[in-house]
Amino acid sequence: MNRQVKILLVDHKDESLVALEAVLRPLQQQLFKARSGQEAMKLMLRHDFAVVLLDVLMPGVDGMDGFETATHIKRFDQARDVPIIFLTGTEPGSGAAFRGYAVGAVDYITKPFDPWVVRSKVAVFAELFRKSAVLREQTVLLGDLVQNDVAHSRNARVLCGFSERLGAVEARLGELAGSCAGDEALREAIRDMAELVAGMQAAFDTVRL
């Protein structure tokens, strides 16, 4: 459950990327950097990211700002569900936040930002990504058990361990939901994951009967 996840930082300014690295380094995850929209999209095609931090005002050599980059990212099947957090120096009343949510961002943080807030939000998405990966692995395991029809006693032992892992994931999701009060975007993501866990638990109970 402590496996590292990949996080993409996109900004045309080197000093901004260095600052983000310093903020997120305590999370001990794999940090990737892109200085343009094109560079970000190439990385999205090669890696499975848990979250993307994307600068809005990014007049790079390819002419793509943050909104255009996010729009292109969301067109990739493998990146459609990757959460995007916009970081910008634009004034809150400029309408940029509305546009950011319209192109699929899950959050919008105005610079200068509180390092603790950014780190906390990224940490939650990183943990949700890990939980999702574990659930996918357990789904494959459950399918193998059903298809192979192994001995009942062995099934019982494996499924019992599976039940315990599902319970641990469900409990941790409850803790995360409680720690995200006031952040509806994160709470919604956690609720979606909790529904997935509940569905898997129902399928698991059916197999055990």
Tab-separated table of C-alpha atoms in Angstrom:
chain	number	residue	atom	x	y	z
A	1	MET	CA	0.000	0.000	0.000
A	2	ASN	CA	3.061	2.262	0.217
A	3	ARG	CA	4.027	1.936	-3.442
A	4	GLN	CA	5.147	5.153	-5.092
A	5	VAL	CA	2.880	6.916	-7.568
A	6	LYS	CA	3.755	9.290	-10.399
A	7	ILE	CA	2.906	13.012	-10.212
A	8	LEU	CA	3.227	15.394	-13.173
A	9	LEU	CA	4.212	19.051	-12.660
A	10	VAL	CA	3.611	21.345	-15.648
A	11	ASP	CA	4.895	24.933	-15.726
A	12	HIS	CA	6.915	26.979	-18.217
A	13	LYS	CA	8.977	28.554	-15.430
A	14	ASP	CA	11.872	26.563	-13.996
A	15	GLU	CA	11.637	28.373	-10.667
A	16	SER	CA	7.991	27.338	-10.310
A	17	LEU	CA	8.850	23.701	-10.987
A	18	VAL	CA	11.659	23.847	-8.434
A	19	ALA	CA	9.251	25.304	-5.865
A	20	LEU	CA	6.656	22.595	-6.520
A	21	GLU	CA	9.319	19.918	-6.218
A	22	ALA	CA	10.344	21.289	-2.838
A	23	VAL	CA	6.725	21.315	-1.642
A	24	LEU	CA	5.977	17.754	-2.780
A	25	ARG	CA	9.314	16.090	-2.043
A	26	PRO	CA	8.269	15.104	1.520
A	27	LEU	CA	5.576	12.855	-0.014
A	28	GLN	CA	8.389	10.692	-1.458
A	29	GLN	CA	6.625	10.069	-4.778
A	30	GLN	CA	7.951	10.079	-8.341
A	31	LEU	CA	7.861	13.651	-9.670
A	32	PHE	CA	7.901	14.332	-13.417
A	33	LYS	CA	8.326	17.819	-14.930
A	34	ALA	CA	7.085	19.328	-18.182
A	35	ARG	CA	7.712	22.865	-19.440
A	36	SER	CA	5.078	22.940	-22.189
A	37	GLY	CA	1.744	21.445	-23.142
A	38	GLN	CA	3.308	19.221	-25.779
A	39	GLU	CA	5.879	17.895	-23.342
A	40	ALA	CA	3.127	17.196	-20.811
A	41	MET	CA	1.048	15.242	-23.339
A	42	LYS	CA	4.020	13.104	-24.364
A	43	LEU	CA	4.579	12.174	-20.728
A	44	MET	CA	0.872	11.416	-20.273
A	45	LEU	CA	1.069	8.867	-23.083
A	46	ARG	CA	4.072	7.117	-21.510
A	47	HIS	CA	3.145	7.139	-17.813
A	48	ASP	CA	0.168	6.508	-15.563
A	49	PHE	CA	-0.072	9.592	-13.327
A	50	ALA	CA	-1.994	9.864	-10.075
A	51	VAL	CA	-2.476	13.639	-10.401
A	52	VAL	CA	-1.340	16.554	-12.580
A	53	LEU	CA	-0.477	20.027	-11.272
A	54	LEU	CA	-0.850	22.382	-14.209
A	55	ASP	CA	-0.063	26.081	-14.545
A	56	VAL	CA	-2.793	28.039	-16.338
A	57	LEU	CA	-0.700	30.910	-17.718
A	58	MET	CA	1.768	28.895	-19.725
A	59	PRO	CA	2.691	30.653	-23.001
A	60	GLY	CA	5.124	27.961	-24.105
A	61	VAL	CA	6.759	27.517	-27.485
A	62	ASP	CA	3.839	25.386	-28.660
A	63	GLY	CA	1.355	28.179	-27.908
A	64	MET	CA	-0.755	26.015	-25.569
A	65	ASP	CA	-1.872	27.458	-22.259
A	66	GLY	CA	-2.995	25.371	-19.308
A	67	PHE	CA	-6.639	25.204	-20.396
A	68	GLU	CA	-5.743	23.923	-23.852
A	69	THR	CA	-3.308	21.413	-22.380
A	70	ALA	CA	-5.971	20.083	-19.995
A	71	THR	CA	-8.464	19.791	-22.858
A	72	HIS	CA	-6.014	17.708	-24.905
A	73	ILE	CA	-5.118	15.529	-21.907
A	74	LYS	CA	-8.775	14.694	-21.279
A	75	ARG	CA	-9.072	13.434	-24.858
A	76	PHE	CA	-6.640	10.586	-24.135
A	77	ASP	CA	-8.500	7.457	-23.062
A	78	GLN	CA	-5.782	6.509	-20.579
A	79	ALA	CA	-5.742	10.018	-19.064
A	80	ARG	CA	-9.434	10.890	-19.067
A	81	ASP	CA	-9.852	10.240	-15.338
A	82	VAL	CA	-6.518	11.664	-14.151
A	83	PRO	CA	-7.252	14.522	-11.712
A	84	ILE	CA	-5.888	17.927	-12.740
A	85	ILE	CA	-5.169	20.684	-10.221
A	86	PHE	CA	-4.735	24.128	-11.782
A	87	LEU	CA	-2.190	26.520	-10.262
A	88	THR	CA	-2.325	30.151	-11.345
A	89	GLY	CA	-1.636	33.732	-10.387
A	90	THR	CA	-4.895	34.895	-11.975
A	91	GLU	CA	-7.265	36.867	-9.767
A	92	PRO	CA	-10.156	34.775	-8.340
A	93	GLY	CA	-12.810	36.959	-10.002
A	94	SER	CA	-11.361	36.704	-13.503
A	95	GLY	CA	-13.528	33.745	-14.548
A	96	ALA	CA	-10.481	31.524	-14.990
A	97	ALA	CA	-11.615	29.176	-12.219
A	98	PHE	CA	-14.925	28.521	-13.975
A	99	ARG	CA	-13.095	27.788	-17.209
A	100	GLY	CA	-10.730	25.466	-15.373
A	101	TYR	CA	-13.565	23.375	-13.947
A	102	ALA	CA	-15.246	23.385	-17.355
A	103	VAL	CA	-12.270	21.634	-18.959
A	104	GLY	CA	-12.181	18.958	-16.254
A	105	ALA	CA	-10.040	20.267	-13.394
A	106	VAL	CA	-10.800	18.914	-9.922
A	107	ASP	CA	-9.337	21.909	-8.120
A	108	TYR	CA	-8.070	25.424	-8.747
A	109	ILE	CA	-5.429	26.975	-6.484
A	110	THR	CA	-4.358	30.606	-6.729
A	111	LYS	CA	-0.711	31.599	-6.272
A	112	PRO	CA	0.889	32.266	-3.910
A	113	PHE	CA	-0.412	29.008	-2.451
A	114	ASP	CA	-0.066	27.440	0.970
A	115	PRO	CA	2.489	24.604	0.593
A	116	TRP	CA	0.698	22.519	3.223
A	117	VAL	CA	-2.614	22.774	1.346
A	118	VAL	CA	-1.076	21.736	-1.988
A	119	ARG	CA	0.823	18.866	-0.385
A	120	SER	CA	-2.279	17.636	1.449
A	121	LYS	CA	-4.457	17.678	-1.666
A	122	VAL	CA	-1.848	15.834	-3.720
A	123	ALA	CA	-1.359	13.280	-0.925
A	124	VAL	CA	-5.069	12.433	-0.965
A	125	PHE	CA	-5.133	11.902	-4.723
A	126	ALA	CA	-1.964	9.794	-4.491
A	127	GLU	CA	-3.578	7.561	-1.897
A	128	LEU	CA	-6.777	7.260	-3.928
A	129	PHE	CA	-4.665	6.196	-6.907
A	130	ARG	CA	-2.965	3.514	-4.822
A	131	LYS	CA	-6.311	2.275	-3.479
A	132	SER	CA	-7.657	2.065	-7.025
A	133	ALA	CA	-4.628	0.017	-8.133
A	134	VAL	CA	-5.080	-2.386	-5.226
A	135	LEU	CA	-8.773	-2.791	-6.027
A	136	ARG	CA	-7.974	-3.576	-9.653
A	137	GLU	CA	-5.509	-6.237	-8.542
A	138	GLN	CA	-8.031	-7.747	-6.147
A	139	THR	CA	-10.669	-7.777	-8.892
A	140	VAL	CA	-8.328	-9.839	-11.086
A	141	LEU	CA	-7.670	-12.189	-8.160
A	142	LEU	CA	-11.375	-12.624	-7.524
A	143	GLY	CA	-11.998	-13.365	-11.195
A	144	ASP	CA	-9.213	-15.965	-11.227
A	145	LEU	CA	-10.671	-17.709	-8.208
A	146	VAL	CA	-14.062	-17.971	-9.849
A	147	GLN	CA	-12.717	-19.135	-13.223
A	148	ASN	CA	-10.253	-21.699	-11.854
A	149	ASP	CA	-12.685	-23.207	-9.346
A	150	VAL	CA	-9.886	-24.132	-6.937
A	151	ALA	CA	-10.454	-26.274	-3.881
A	152	HIS	CA	-13.028	-24.876	-1.473
A	153	SER	CA	-10.672	-24.829	1.525
A	154	ARG	CA	-8.061	-22.831	-0.391
A	155	ASN	CA	-10.773	-20.505	-1.683
A	156	ALA	CA	-11.897	-19.874	1.854
A	157	ARG	CA	-8.412	-18.874	2.995
A	158	VAL	CA	-7.747	-16.599	0.014
A	159	LEU	CA	-11.189	-15.010	0.089
A	160	CYS	CA	-10.900	-14.418	3.818
A	161	GLY	CA	-7.683	-12.476	3.225
A	162	PHE	CA	-9.377	-10.610	0.388
A	163	SER	CA	-12.244	-9.652	2.708
A	164	GLU	CA	-9.794	-8.276	5.258
A	165	ARG	CA	-8.040	-6.159	2.602
A	166	LEU	CA	-11.347	-4.790	1.342
A	167	GLY	CA	-12.320	-3.915	4.892
A	168	ALA	CA	-9.032	-2.086	5.425
A	169	VAL	CA	-9.499	-0.090	2.214
A	170	GLU	CA	-13.063	0.797	3.175
A	171	ALA	CA	-11.984	1.954	6.622
A	172	ARG	CA	-9.181	4.092	5.197
A	173	LEU	CA	-11.581	5.720	2.739
A	174	GLY	CA	-13.793	6.651	5.667
A	175	GLU	CA	-10.821	8.304	7.384
A	176	LEU	CA	-9.940	10.217	4.211
A	177	ALA	CA	-13.497	11.461	3.812
A	178	GLY	CA	-13.419	12.801	7.352
A	179	SER	CA	-10.127	14.614	6.764
A	180	CYS	CA	-11.388	16.413	3.624
A	181	ALA	CA	-14.157	18.477	5.182
A	182	GLY	CA	-14.820	21.563	3.088
A	183	ASP	CA	-13.143	20.174	-0.034
A	184	GLU	CA	-16.036	18.868	-2.096
A	185	ALA	CA	-13.881	17.789	-5.058
A	186	LEU	CA	-11.831	15.433	-2.903
A	187	ARG	CA	-14.893	14.195	-1.031
A	188	GLU	CA	-16.586	13.362	-4.341
A	189	ALA	CA	-13.547	11.386	-5.517
A	190	ILE	CA	-13.490	9.467	-2.235
A	191	ARG	CA	-17.240	8.745	-2.483
A	192	ASP	CA	-16.735	7.315	-5.970
A	193	MET	CA	-13.986	5.049	-4.683
A	194	ALA	CA	-16.127	3.961	-1.730
A	195	GLU	CA	-18.926	2.960	-4.113
A	196	LEU	CA	-16.437	0.846	-6.069
A	197	VAL	CA	-15.337	-0.884	-2.866
A	198	ALA	CA	-18.967	-1.549	-1.902
A	199	GLY	CA	-19.638	-3.093	-5.308
A	200	MET	CA	-16.596	-5.347	-5.021
A	201	GLN	CA	-17.638	-6.394	-1.522
A	202	ALA	CA	-21.071	-7.370	-2.835
A	203	ALA	CA	-19.491	-9.459	-5.599
A	204	PHE	CA	-17.131	-11.058	-3.102
A	205	ASP	CA	-20.001	-11.986	-0.758
A	206	THR	CA	-21.815	-13.620	-3.656
A	207	VAL	CA	-18.769	-15.786	-4.474
A	208	ARG	CA	-18.363	-16.845	-0.850
A	209	LEU	CA	-21.948	-18.123	-0.534
